[in-house]
Each structure stands twice: as structure tokens, then as C-alpha cells.
Amino acid sequence: MATPENKLAFDGGWDYAPAPESTDHARIDKRYGLFIGGDFVSPEKGRYFDTINPANEQKLARVAKGSELDVDKAVKAARKAYAGPWGRMKAKERGKYVFRIARMIAERSREFAAIESLDGGKPIRESRDIDVPLASAHFFYYAGWADKLEYAFPGRRAKPLGVAGQIIPWNFPLLMAAWKLAPALACGNTVVLKPAETTPLTALKLAELIADADLPPGVVNVVTGAGDTGAAIVTHPGVDKIAFTGSTGVGRIIQRALAGTKKKYTLELGGKAANIIFADAAIDQAVEGIVNGIFFNQGHVCCAGSRLLVQESVADEVIQKLKDRMETLIVGDPLDKNTDIGAINSKMQLEKIDSYLEIGQQEGAEMYQSSVSVPKSGYWCRPTIFTGVAQSNRVVQEEIFGPVLAIQTFRSFDEAVEKANNTPYGLSGGVWTDKGAKIFKMTQSVRAGVIWANTFNKFDPTSPFGGYKESGVGREGGLHGLDAYVRLEA
Ligand code: NAP
Ligand code: MG
């Protein structure tokens, strides 16, 4: 039956019947404490905040607001575990725990996927097929390294750093927790993790899983809270390493706070990736790549293809095909398996995106929005493109973190490179062409940590990820990801 949520806007098109994922199997408690020293404990100051479902603005749970007192407790619990059972454990045994976490995430994948979509607003198709399997894959991958570090660093002895403070954002809550925890644990560190304020639930479910996996108390601690909770982790003298994923603005504050200290750090920050389409590309495939790069997951992706650079001779064709495709995207209930674009993660983020829609128009760009219908309650943004933009426009230079694409054209290879590189960021990029030589030349010319060729947003735990310029410091994933959690001795 046609509902506003699932109606395809094509003339003479078809409707999909709603296919909502059941949430019966997802257990969410009314209230969560902090996971410290292997137990859920009340916050010292007794403060809690609500986490809501951004698709309907309904409250899901009350979550503890950790203060600096709680952070201190968590760091001490992590230190005790590091000095005790975890630090003394043979690498081979440590690896078995990490394998166990990987297997248990896979076993509980349906519950994790449903809760990820409820708490963060992302489509179930994505949490089910991308976030949760990749999170499990990261633990599997790093579990394998635990007792093989001598092969990762031949001729050197790799020692853990100690207590790692890890701060993560709201766009891939479980996956970012896995990116951070898996290499840290495999290398023998203990951890204090802070999830984002709007998406704490899967990190708390992961804490339950870690307790069920019988990890020694204090090896992993989860302290929920707001920005000041994160700041308390950064400045705590008992922390040996900070791993942060989030905005470039907060990354700068953290880097400043860490300057002159002995703490090691990695920062994974923002991006403004260019998807570069040459005239010789497979155009239909490229249009799908653009859609996948910026519209899926509501554009809440640090490496999203938020800029399109299209060769002039095919620009009209590509833009028309893109507009047609935008009309068929389904925006709505994140739990519906037909949904392409879920809810914007928070009211604040929606306001930020809306402000950029204003800015783009004030700067003189032409805005086009898909006419798809969106639900009445909750936070939503229609897929949007800007054409007629200049390189200096804010919608070209700044990260919007929503389903908003800025489109520019180019004539020559060099012009594409020049435009692609002309932002403060350098996290990712995409190139679409049928010429292998052009792909290789482009990957050497675009200054970004990852470049996809004839595809976009593909991830694998064996592959390093990280930014150039203002997109960050250090790499996560793959062999490179181990380096961030060890001290090398002769
Ligand atoms: P954010 O505002 O920087 O927050 C990230 C995390 O830091 C959250 O847990 C946040 O807590 C915490 N935080 C806020 N202020 C802090 C402070 N002064 N000290 C320590 N921690 C603090 O970023 P976001 O809006 O959540 O996430 C979106 C950003 O993440 C985008 O810029 C995106 O590009 C980036 N991102 C980058 C990557 C990558 O790998 N490069 C991956 C994903 C996302 P609260 O939630 O409580 O504010
Ligand atoms: Mg939420």
C-alpha cells in the first residue's frame, strides 16, 4: 500500500510495502550506569541524560553522565587491570578474548543492528549489512595479530602503551568502538571509551557483551557523557594514549591539550571528499557511486563523497541521471528494510545542515532537492544538490555532514586534481574512469588517505584509514593500526 514514506515519486512507478525489522529481540534497559571495573555503576554525581530515537523523538533510555570523578575511577580501574591480569596475560590468551568478542558480536548481530538504527537513525540495511559485520570483522582481524606482533614489527619488541582513552562520534557508534578497541586490546592495552552523547547504546551493549565474554574487570571501561567527559579523559594524567574520532574543531582542542605531554595520539577528523567522474566512466555505475557516497547514511560519513567533480562533456547527463535517481530514494523509517536514507542523527545536526542549505543559496548556488516525502516527526533532510558553486563557496570548502552534494565541473585531468585538493581536508576521494592509468595517476595526485576507484565507501579491516592535512593524524586499520597502540623497543 502506498504510504507517504514509501511512495516512489516516479510517474507510473511502483510502491514497496513496508518491511520493518522487528525490535522484539532488542533489549534496552530503562537506565544505564557507567561500565567501570567490570560492573555497571552509578555516576558519582548522580546525573543522567536521555538518549532518543531521532526518527520519532521518543526517549529510548536514561544514560549516566560521567564526570571527571567517574573518569578518574575508570582510569584507575584500567590501570589496575593493566598492571594485573591483562598485563600479565600471554598474548595468545589475550587473542582468544578478542576472538570471543568478535564471535559474540556476530551472534548478537540482529540486536546490535536494531539498537544502532533506533538510537542513531541510520537505515537498518546499513547497520545490519555494514556496521555490525564490519565491527565483528575488526575484532577478528586484530585478534589474529595479538600473538604475532613480532611479525608486524620484525626485529623490534612491541610493548603496549598502557591505558588508552578513546573518544568516538555518533555516525558509526559500534563500528568506531570496534576500530578503537580491537587493536588496543590485541596489543595489550586497557581502555576507557567514551561514546557520543546521542548514540551511547551500542557501546553500552558492547560493555554487556564484554562482561559476558569474561574479560578481566577494568580491561574495558565505558564512560558515557558529553564533551566535558571526553575532555576529562584527554587531560587525565593516568592516560597514556588518546584515540579520537570526531570533528576537526574538537580535534584541534585535543591536540592543543596534548601538546607537550608524553601521551601518544591519533586523530581521525573531518573530510570533504571529491568524487571525480571522467567522461569515459561507466556513467550509470558512477551515478550509483555518487548516491552511495553522499546520500546513504544521510551523509553522516567522514569520508562521504560530498563534492562531485564531473567532466564537462558529461556533466548534463550525469546531473540529470542523478536527479532522476534522487527521486527514487526512500527517506523514512530507519527500521524499514526499503529505506535508503534514515533520520538525521540529532536536532542540532539537522539545524547545522539546514543552515548550510541557507548559506549555499545565499552564496548564489542553485539548490535542487528531491521531492520525496519525509515523515512528520523526527529529523529529516531530503537529498540535496548544489550546482553553480565556486571553489571558494562554504558549501564546497566546509564539511556539512548531511545528504548535501556540491557539484563542480572540470575540463582536464589537472583541473580535476587542482579542485579536488583545494580544501583544508584530505580524508578520501573517488575516481571513475575506464582507464587504469588515469586511476593510478589520480591516486598519486589527490592528497587523501584513501581513494576509491570505480566504487566508493568500501571498508576492510586490513586496510589503513586516516587523513592528510586537517583530516587527521595517524592511521587506524590494518598493520598501521597496530603501530598506534605499541611502543617499539630494540
Ligand atoms: P565531535 O563533536 O567532535 O564529537 C566527537 C566526540 O568527541 C564525541 O564523543 C563528543 O562528545 C566528544 N567531545 C566533544 N567535545 C570534546 C572535547 N572538548 N574534548 C574531548 N571530547 C569531546 O564530532 P561529532 O559531531 O560527534 O562527529 C562528527 C565528526 O566526526 C565529523 O566531523 C566527521 O567527519 C568526524 N568523523 C571522522 C571520522 C574519521 O575516521 N576521520 C570518522 C567518523 C566521523 P559528545 O557527543 O558528548 O559531544
Ligand atoms: Mg540517540
Coordinates of C-alpha atoms and ligand atoms in Angstrom, one line a residue:
M1 CA 0.0 0.0 0.0
A2 CA 1.2 3.5 -0.8
T3 CA 2.2 5.5 2.3
P4 CA 4.0 8.8 2.1
E5 CA 7.1 7.1 3.5
N6 CA 7.5 4.5 0.9
K7 CA 6.0 6.1 -2.2
L8 CA 8.3 6.2 -5.2
A9 CA 7.9 9.6 -6.9
F10 CA 8.5 8.3 -10.4
D11 CA 5.5 8.8 -12.7
G12 CA 4.0 5.4 -13.2
G13 CA 6.4 4.0 -10.6
W14 CA 5.7 1.4 -8.0
D15 CA 5.4 1.2 -4.3
Y16 CA 7.2 -1.0 -1.8
A17 CA 5.2 -2.5 1.0
P18 CA 6.7 -1.5 4.4
A19 CA 9.1 -4.2 5.6
P20 CA 10.0 -3.1 9.1
E21 CA 12.7 -5.0 11.1
S22 CA 11.3 -6.3 14.3
T23 CA 12.7 -4.9 17.5
D24 CA 11.4 -7.6 19.9
H25 CA 14.8 -9.1 20.3
A26 CA 16.5 -5.8 21.2
R27 CA 16.7 -5.3 24.9
I28 CA 17.1 -1.7 26.0
D29 CA 17.2 -1.1 29.8
K30 CA 15.3 2.0 31.1
R31 CA 18.5 3.3 32.7
Y32 CA 22.3 2.6 32.2
G33 CA 25.1 3.3 34.6
L34 CA 28.8 3.5 33.7
F35 CA 30.7 0.4 32.9
I36 CA 33.7 0.6 35.2
G37 CA 35.9 -2.2 36.6
G38 CA 33.6 -4.9 35.1
D39 CA 30.3 -3.6 36.6
F40 CA 27.7 -1.1 35.8
V41 CA 27.9 1.6 38.5
S42 CA 26.0 4.8 39.3
P43 CA 27.7 8.0 38.3
E44 CA 29.4 9.8 41.2
K45 CA 27.3 12.9 40.8
G46 CA 24.1 11.0 40.1
R47 CA 23.4 12.8 36.8
Y48 CA 21.7 11.1 33.8
F49 CA 20.6 12.2 30.3
D50 CA 18.1 10.9 27.8
T51 CA 19.1 9.2 24.6
I52 CA 16.3 9.4 22.0
N53 CA 15.3 7.9 18.7
P54 CA 15.9 10.6 16.1
A55 CA 13.3 9.1 13.8
N56 CA 10.4 9.9 16.2
E57 CA 12.0 11.9 19.0
Q58 CA 10.9 9.3 21.6
K59 CA 13.1 8.5 24.6
L60 CA 14.9 5.2 24.5
A61 CA 16.8 5.2 27.8
R62 CA 18.4 7.3 30.6
V63 CA 22.2 7.2 30.4
A64 CA 24.7 8.2 33.0
K65 CA 26.5 11.5 32.6
G66 CA 30.1 10.7 33.6
S67 CA 32.0 13.4 35.4
E68 CA 35.8 13.8 36.0
L69 CA 35.3 11.8 39.1
D70 CA 34.0 8.8 37.1
V71 CA 36.7 9.2 34.5
D72 CA 39.2 9.1 37.3
K73 CA 37.6 5.9 38.6
A74 CA 37.6 4.3 35.2
V75 CA 41.3 5.2 34.5
K76 CA 42.2 3.7 37.9
A77 CA 40.3 0.5 37.0
A78 CA 42.0 0.4 33.6
R79 CA 45.4 0.9 35.3
K80 CA 44.8 -1.9 37.8
A81 CA 43.8 -4.3 35.0
Y82 CA 46.9 -3.3 33.0
A83 CA 49.2 -3.8 36.0
G84 CA 47.4 -7.0 36.9
P85 CA 45.7 -9.8 34.9
W86 CA 45.7 -8.2 31.4
G87 CA 49.3 -7.1 31.5
R88 CA 50.5 -10.5 32.8
M89 CA 48.4 -12.5 30.3
K90 CA 50.2 -14.3 27.5
A91 CA 49.5 -12.7 24.1
K92 CA 48.0 -16.0 22.8
E93 CA 45.4 -15.9 25.6
R94 CA 44.7 -12.2 25.1
G95 CA 44.0 -13.0 21.4
K96 CA 41.4 -15.6 22.5
Y97 CA 39.4 -12.9 24.3
V98 CA 39.4 -10.7 21.3
F99 CA 38.3 -13.6 19.1
R100 CA 35.5 -14.2 21.6
I101 CA 34.3 -10.6 21.3
A102 CA 34.3 -10.9 17.5
R103 CA 32.2 -14.1 17.6
M104 CA 29.7 -12.8 20.2
I105 CA 29.1 -9.6 18.1
A106 CA 28.3 -11.9 15.2
E107 CA 26.0 -13.9 17.4
R108 CA 24.2 -10.9 18.7
S109 CA 24.2 -9.0 15.3
R110 CA 20.5 -8.6 15.0
E111 CA 20.2 -7.0 18.3
F112 CA 23.1 -4.6 17.7
A113 CA 21.8 -3.7 14.3
A114 CA 18.3 -2.8 15.6
I115 CA 19.6 -0.8 18.5
E116 CA 22.1 1.1 16.3
S117 CA 19.2 2.1 14.0
L118 CA 16.9 3.0 16.9
D119 CA 19.5 5.2 18.7
G120 CA 21.2 6.8 15.7
G121 CA 18.6 6.9 12.9
K122 CA 20.6 5.0 10.3
P123 CA 18.8 2.6 7.9
I124 CA 18.7 -1.0 9.2
R125 CA 20.1 -2.2 5.9
E126 CA 23.2 -0.3 6.7
S127 CA 23.6 -1.2 10.3
R128 CA 22.8 -4.9 9.5
D129 CA 25.0 -5.2 6.4
I130 CA 27.8 -2.8 7.1
D131 CA 28.2 -1.5 10.7
V132 CA 27.8 -4.7 12.7
P133 CA 29.6 -7.2 10.3
L134 CA 32.5 -4.8 10.0
A135 CA 32.7 -4.3 13.7
S136 CA 32.9 -8.1 14.2
A137 CA 35.5 -8.3 11.3
H138 CA 37.7 -5.7 13.0
F139 CA 37.8 -7.8 16.2
F140 CA 38.6 -11.0 14.2
Y141 CA 41.3 -9.3 12.2
Y142 CA 43.1 -7.8 15.3
A143 CA 42.6 -10.9 17.4
G144 CA 44.9 -12.7 14.8
W145 CA 47.6 -10.1 15.4
A146 CA 47.7 -10.5 19.2
D147 CA 50.4 -13.2 19.4
K148 CA 52.1 -12.2 16.1
L149 CA 53.3 -8.7 16.9
E150 CA 56.9 -9.8 16.3
Y151 CA 55.9 -10.3 12.6
A152 CA 54.2 -7.0 12.4
F153 CA 57.4 -5.3 13.7
P154 CA 60.3 -7.5 12.6
G155 CA 63.4 -7.2 14.8
R156 CA 61.6 -5.0 17.3
R157 CA 59.8 -5.8 20.5
A158 CA 56.3 -4.3 20.6
K159 CA 55.1 -3.3 24.1
P160 CA 51.7 -2.0 24.9
L161 CA 51.3 1.7 25.9
G162 CA 49.2 1.3 29.0
V163 CA 45.8 2.9 29.4
A164 CA 44.2 4.2 26.2
G165 CA 41.5 6.9 26.3
Q166 CA 39.2 6.6 23.3
I167 CA 36.5 9.1 22.2
I168 CA 34.2 8.4 19.3
P169 CA 31.4 10.1 17.3
W170 CA 27.8 9.3 16.5
N171 CA 27.9 8.3 12.9
F172 CA 29.2 4.8 13.3
P173 CA 28.9 4.2 17.0
L174 CA 29.6 0.4 17.2
L175 CA 32.0 0.4 14.3
M176 CA 34.1 3.2 15.7
A177 CA 34.2 1.5 19.1
A178 CA 35.4 -1.7 17.3
W179 CA 38.1 0.3 15.3
K180 CA 39.4 1.6 18.6
L181 CA 39.0 -1.3 21.0
A182 CA 40.2 -4.2 18.8
P183 CA 43.8 -3.0 18.1
A184 CA 44.2 -1.6 21.6
L185 CA 43.2 -4.9 23.3
A186 CA 45.2 -7.0 20.8
C187 CA 48.3 -5.1 21.6
G188 CA 47.7 -5.5 25.4
N189 CA 46.4 -2.1 26.4
T190 CA 43.4 -1.4 28.6
V191 CA 40.8 1.2 27.7
V192 CA 38.4 3.9 28.8
L193 CA 36.0 4.5 26.0
K194 CA 33.5 7.4 25.6
P195 CA 30.7 7.1 23.1
A196 CA 28.9 10.2 21.6
E197 CA 26.1 11.7 23.7
T198 CA 23.4 11.0 21.1
T199 CA 24.4 7.3 20.4
P200 CA 25.6 5.7 23.6
L201 CA 23.5 2.5 23.5
T202 CA 25.5 0.1 21.3
A203 CA 28.7 0.9 23.3
L204 CA 26.8 0.0 26.4
K205 CA 25.5 -3.2 24.8
L206 CA 29.1 -3.9 23.9
A207 CA 30.1 -3.4 27.5
E208 CA 27.5 -6.0 28.5
L209 CA 28.9 -8.4 25.9
I210 CA 32.5 -7.8 27.1
A211 CA 31.3 -8.7 30.7
D212 CA 29.7 -11.8 29.3
A213 CA 32.9 -12.6 27.4
D214 CA 34.6 -12.7 30.9
L215 CA 37.3 -10.2 30.1
P216 CA 39.1 -9.3 33.4
P217 CA 37.4 -6.4 35.1
G218 CA 38.8 -3.0 34.1
V219 CA 40.3 -4.0 30.7
V220 CA 37.4 -2.1 29.0
N221 CA 35.6 0.7 30.7
V222 CA 32.8 2.7 29.1
V223 CA 32.1 6.2 30.4
T224 CA 29.1 7.9 28.8
G225 CA 28.6 11.6 28.9
A226 CA 29.1 14.8 27.0
G227 CA 32.0 16.8 25.6
D228 CA 33.4 17.6 29.1
T229 CA 33.5 13.9 29.9
G230 CA 35.7 13.4 26.8
A231 CA 37.8 16.4 27.9
A232 CA 38.3 14.8 31.3
I233 CA 39.7 11.7 29.6
V234 CA 42.1 13.7 27.4
T235 CA 43.6 15.6 30.3
H236 CA 43.7 12.8 32.8
P237 CA 47.4 12.3 33.8
G238 CA 46.9 8.5 34.1
V239 CA 46.1 8.1 30.4
D240 CA 48.9 7.1 28.0
K241 CA 47.3 7.4 24.7
I242 CA 44.3 9.3 23.2
A243 CA 42.5 8.0 20.1
F244 CA 39.9 10.4 18.9
T245 CA 37.4 10.3 16.0
G246 CA 35.3 13.4 15.5
S247 CA 35.2 16.9 14.2
T248 CA 38.3 18.9 13.2
G249 CA 37.3 21.6 15.7
V250 CA 37.3 19.3 18.7
G251 CA 40.4 17.5 17.3
R252 CA 42.3 20.9 17.4
I253 CA 41.2 21.4 21.1
I254 CA 42.5 17.9 21.9
Q255 CA 45.8 18.4 20.0
R256 CA 46.4 21.6 21.9
A257 CA 45.7 19.9 25.3
L258 CA 48.1 17.1 24.4
A259 CA 50.9 19.3 23.2
G260 CA 53.9 18.9 25.5
T261 CA 52.7 15.8 27.2
K262 CA 54.0 12.3 26.7
K263 CA 50.7 11.0 25.5
K264 CA 50.6 9.4 22.1
Y265 CA 47.6 10.3 20.0
T266 CA 45.7 9.6 16.8
L267 CA 43.1 11.9 15.4
E268 CA 40.5 10.9 12.8
L269 CA 38.8 14.1 11.8
G270 CA 36.5 15.6 9.1
G271 CA 36.5 15.4 5.3
K272 CA 35.2 16.9 2.1
A273 CA 35.9 14.2 -0.4
A274 CA 35.6 14.7 -4.2
N275 CA 34.1 12.0 -6.3
I276 CA 35.7 12.6 -9.7
I277 CA 33.9 11.4 -12.8
F278 CA 35.7 11.3 -16.1
A279 CA 33.8 11.2 -19.4
D280 CA 35.0 7.7 -20.1
A281 CA 33.5 6.3 -16.9
A282 CA 30.6 3.9 -16.8
I283 CA 28.0 6.6 -16.1
D284 CA 25.2 4.7 -14.6
Q285 CA 27.6 2.9 -12.2
A286 CA 29.2 6.3 -11.3
V287 CA 25.7 7.8 -10.5
E288 CA 25.1 4.9 -8.1
G289 CA 28.5 5.6 -6.6
I290 CA 27.6 9.3 -6.1
V291 CA 24.4 8.3 -4.4
N292 CA 26.1 5.7 -2.2
G293 CA 28.9 8.2 -1.4
I294 CA 26.7 11.1 -0.2
F295 CA 23.1 10.1 0.3
F296 CA 23.2 6.8 2.1
N297 CA 23.7 7.1 5.9
Q298 CA 22.3 10.6 5.5
G299 CA 25.8 11.9 4.5
H300 CA 26.8 11.2 8.1
V301 CA 30.1 9.8 6.9
C302 CA 33.5 11.5 7.5
C303 CA 34.7 10.1 4.1
A304 CA 31.4 10.9 2.3
G305 CA 31.7 12.0 -1.3
S306 CA 30.3 15.4 -0.5
R307 CA 31.7 17.0 -3.6
L308 CA 31.2 15.9 -7.2
L309 CA 33.7 16.8 -9.9
V310 CA 32.3 15.8 -13.2
Q311 CA 34.0 16.2 -16.6
E312 CA 32.2 19.0 -18.5
S313 CA 31.3 16.9 -21.6
V314 CA 29.1 14.5 -19.5
A315 CA 28.0 16.9 -16.8
D316 CA 24.5 17.4 -18.1
E317 CA 23.9 13.7 -18.5
V318 CA 25.3 12.9 -15.0
I319 CA 23.4 15.6 -13.3
Q320 CA 20.1 14.6 -15.0
K321 CA 20.6 10.9 -14.1
L322 CA 21.4 11.9 -10.6
K323 CA 18.3 14.0 -10.2
D324 CA 16.2 11.1 -11.6
R325 CA 17.8 8.7 -9.1
M326 CA 17.3 11.1 -6.2
E327 CA 13.5 11.0 -6.9
T328 CA 13.5 7.2 -6.3
L329 CA 15.4 7.3 -2.9
I330 CA 13.2 6.3 0.0
V331 CA 13.6 8.6 3.1
G332 CA 11.9 7.4 6.3
D333 CA 11.7 4.8 9.0
P334 CA 15.2 3.6 9.7
L335 CA 13.9 0.2 10.7
D336 CA 12.3 -0.4 7.3
K337 CA 14.4 -2.6 5.0
N338 CA 13.4 -0.5 2.0
T339 CA 14.7 2.7 3.5
D340 CA 17.7 4.3 1.7
I341 CA 18.0 7.4 3.9
G342 CA 17.2 7.4 7.6
A343 CA 16.9 10.1 10.2
I344 CA 19.4 12.9 10.7
N345 CA 21.1 12.0 14.0
S346 CA 20.0 14.9 16.1
K347 CA 18.1 18.2 16.1
M348 CA 21.4 20.0 16.4
Q349 CA 22.8 18.3 13.3
L350 CA 19.6 19.0 11.4
E351 CA 19.9 22.7 12.3
K352 CA 23.5 22.6 11.1
I353 CA 22.6 21.1 7.8
D354 CA 19.7 23.5 7.3
S355 CA 22.0 26.4 8.0
Y356 CA 24.3 25.2 5.2
L357 CA 21.3 25.0 2.8
E358 CA 20.7 28.7 3.5
I359 CA 24.4 29.5 3.2
G360 CA 24.6 27.7 -0.2
Q361 CA 21.7 29.7 -1.6
Q362 CA 23.0 33.0 -0.2
E363 CA 26.3 32.3 -1.9
G364 CA 24.4 32.2 -5.2
A365 CA 24.4 28.4 -5.8
E366 CA 21.4 26.7 -7.3
M367 CA 19.8 24.2 -4.9
Y368 CA 17.9 21.2 -6.1
Q369 CA 16.1 18.9 -3.6
S370 CA 14.4 15.6 -4.3
S371 CA 10.6 15.8 -4.0
V372 CA 10.4 12.6 -1.8
S373 CA 8.2 12.8 1.2
V374 CA 9.5 12.7 4.7
P375 CA 7.8 11.7 7.9
K376 CA 6.2 14.5 10.1
S377 CA 8.0 13.8 13.4
G378 CA 11.7 13.2 13.8
Y379 CA 14.7 14.9 12.0
W380 CA 14.9 14.6 8.2
C381 CA 16.6 16.1 5.2
R382 CA 15.8 15.5 1.6
P383 CA 18.7 14.6 -0.7
T384 CA 20.0 17.9 -1.9
I385 CA 22.5 19.1 -4.6
F386 CA 24.1 22.4 -5.3
T387 CA 25.2 23.4 -8.8
G388 CA 26.8 26.6 -9.9
V389 CA 29.1 26.7 -7.0
A390 CA 32.5 28.4 -6.8
Q391 CA 35.6 26.7 -5.3
S392 CA 35.6 29.3 -2.5
N393 CA 32.0 28.7 -1.5
R394 CA 31.5 27.4 2.0
V395 CA 29.4 24.5 0.8
V396 CA 32.4 23.4 -1.3
Q397 CA 35.0 24.0 1.5
E398 CA 33.3 23.0 4.7
E399 CA 32.1 19.7 6.0
I400 CA 28.2 19.7 6.1
F401 CA 27.8 16.1 7.3
G402 CA 24.4 15.7 5.7
P403 CA 22.9 14.5 2.4
V404 CA 24.1 17.5 0.6
L405 CA 26.3 17.4 -2.5
A406 CA 28.2 20.3 -4.1
I407 CA 28.7 19.8 -7.9
Q408 CA 31.5 21.3 -9.9
T409 CA 32.7 20.6 -13.4
F410 CA 36.3 20.3 -14.9
R411 CA 37.8 20.0 -18.3
S412 CA 41.3 18.5 -17.8
F413 CA 42.9 16.0 -15.5
D414 CA 45.0 18.7 -13.9
E415 CA 41.9 20.9 -13.3
A416 CA 40.2 18.0 -11.5
V417 CA 43.3 17.4 -9.3
E418 CA 43.6 21.1 -8.5
K419 CA 39.9 21.3 -7.5
A420 CA 39.9 18.1 -5.6
N421 CA 42.9 19.2 -3.5
N422 CA 41.7 22.7 -2.9
T423 CA 40.0 22.3 0.6
P424 CA 41.6 22.1 4.0
Y425 CA 40.7 18.3 4.2
G426 CA 42.3 15.2 2.8
L427 CA 40.5 12.1 4.0
S428 CA 39.2 10.3 1.0
G429 CA 38.3 10.6 -2.7
G430 CA 36.8 8.7 -5.6
V431 CA 37.7 8.4 -9.2
W432 CA 35.5 7.0 -12.0
T433 CA 37.1 6.1 -15.4
D434 CA 37.7 3.1 -17.5
K435 CA 41.4 3.9 -17.8
G436 CA 43.7 2.2 -15.3
A437 CA 46.5 4.7 -16.0
K438 CA 44.2 7.6 -15.0
I439 CA 43.3 5.8 -11.8
F440 CA 46.9 5.4 -10.8
K441 CA 47.8 8.9 -11.7
M442 CA 44.8 10.2 -9.8
T443 CA 45.7 8.2 -6.6
Q444 CA 49.1 9.8 -6.7
S445 CA 47.9 13.3 -7.3
V446 CA 44.9 13.6 -4.9
R447 CA 46.2 14.2 -1.4
A448 CA 43.8 12.0 0.6
G449 CA 44.2 8.9 2.9
V450 CA 42.0 6.7 0.8
I451 CA 41.0 6.9 -2.9
W452 CA 38.4 4.5 -4.3
A453 CA 38.4 3.7 -7.9
N454 CA 35.0 2.9 -9.6
T455 CA 33.5 2.3 -6.2
F456 CA 33.0 4.3 -3.0
N457 CA 32.8 3.9 0.8
K458 CA 34.3 0.4 0.8
F459 CA 35.9 -0.7 4.1
D460 CA 38.1 -3.6 5.2
P461 CA 39.8 -4.2 8.5
T462 CA 43.1 -4.9 6.7
S463 CA 43.3 -1.5 5.1
P464 CA 44.7 1.5 6.8
F465 CA 42.4 4.6 7.1
G466 CA 43.2 8.2 8.0
G467 CA 43.7 11.7 6.8
Y468 CA 46.0 14.2 5.2
K469 CA 46.0 17.9 6.2
E470 CA 43.1 18.8 8.6
S471 CA 41.6 15.4 8.3
G472 CA 43.8 14.0 11.0
V473 CA 46.9 12.5 12.4
G474 CA 47.9 8.8 12.3
R475 CA 46.2 5.8 10.8
E476 CA 43.7 3.2 12.0
G477 CA 43.1 -0.2 10.5
G478 CA 45.4 -2.8 9.1
L479 CA 49.0 -3.2 10.1
H480 CA 49.3 0.6 10.5
G481 CA 46.6 0.5 13.2
L482 CA 48.8 -1.6 15.4
D483 CA 51.5 1.0 15.4
A484 CA 49.3 3.4 17.2
Y485 CA 49.0 1.1 20.3
V486 CA 52.6 0.0 20.8
R487 CA 55.9 1.2 21.9
L488 CA 58.7 -0.4 19.9
E489 CA 61.9 -1.5 21.7
A490 CA 65.1 -2.8 20.1
Ligands
NAP1 P1 32.5 15.9 17.7 O1 31.6 16.9 18.1 O2 34.0 16.3 17.5 O3 32.5 14.7 18.8 C1 33.2 13.6 18.8 C2 33.3 13.0 20.2 O4 34.1 13.9 21.0 C3 32.0 12.9 20.9 O5 32.1 11.7 21.8 C4 32.0 14.1 21.7 O6 31.1 14.0 22.8 C5 33.4 14.3 22.2 N1 33.8 15.6 22.5 C6 33.2 16.8 22.3 N2 33.9 17.9 22.8 C7 35.0 17.3 23.3 C8 36.2 17.9 24.0 N3 36.3 19.2 24.2 N4 37.1 17.0 24.4 C9 37.0 15.7 24.2 N5 36.0 15.1 23.6 C10 35.0 15.9 23.2 O7 32.1 15.1 16.4 P2 30.7 14.5 16.1 O8 29.9 15.7 15.7 O9 30.3 13.6 17.1 O10 31.1 13.6 14.8 C11 31.1 14.1 13.5 C12 32.5 14.4 13.1 O11 33.3 13.2 13.2 C13 32.6 14.8 11.6 O12 33.5 15.9 11.5 C14 33.2 13.6 10.9 O13 33.9 13.9 9.8 C15 34.1 13.1 12.0 N6 34.4 11.7 11.8 C16 35.7 11.3 11.3 C17 36.0 10.0 11.1 C18 37.4 9.6 10.6 O14 37.7 8.5 10.7 N7 38.2 10.6 10.2 C19 35.1 9.0 11.3 C20 33.8 9.4 11.7 C21 33.5 10.7 12.0 P3 29.6 14.5 22.7 O15 28.9 13.6 21.7 O16 29.1 14.2 24.1 O17 29.6 15.9 22.3
MG2 MG 20.0 8.6 20.2

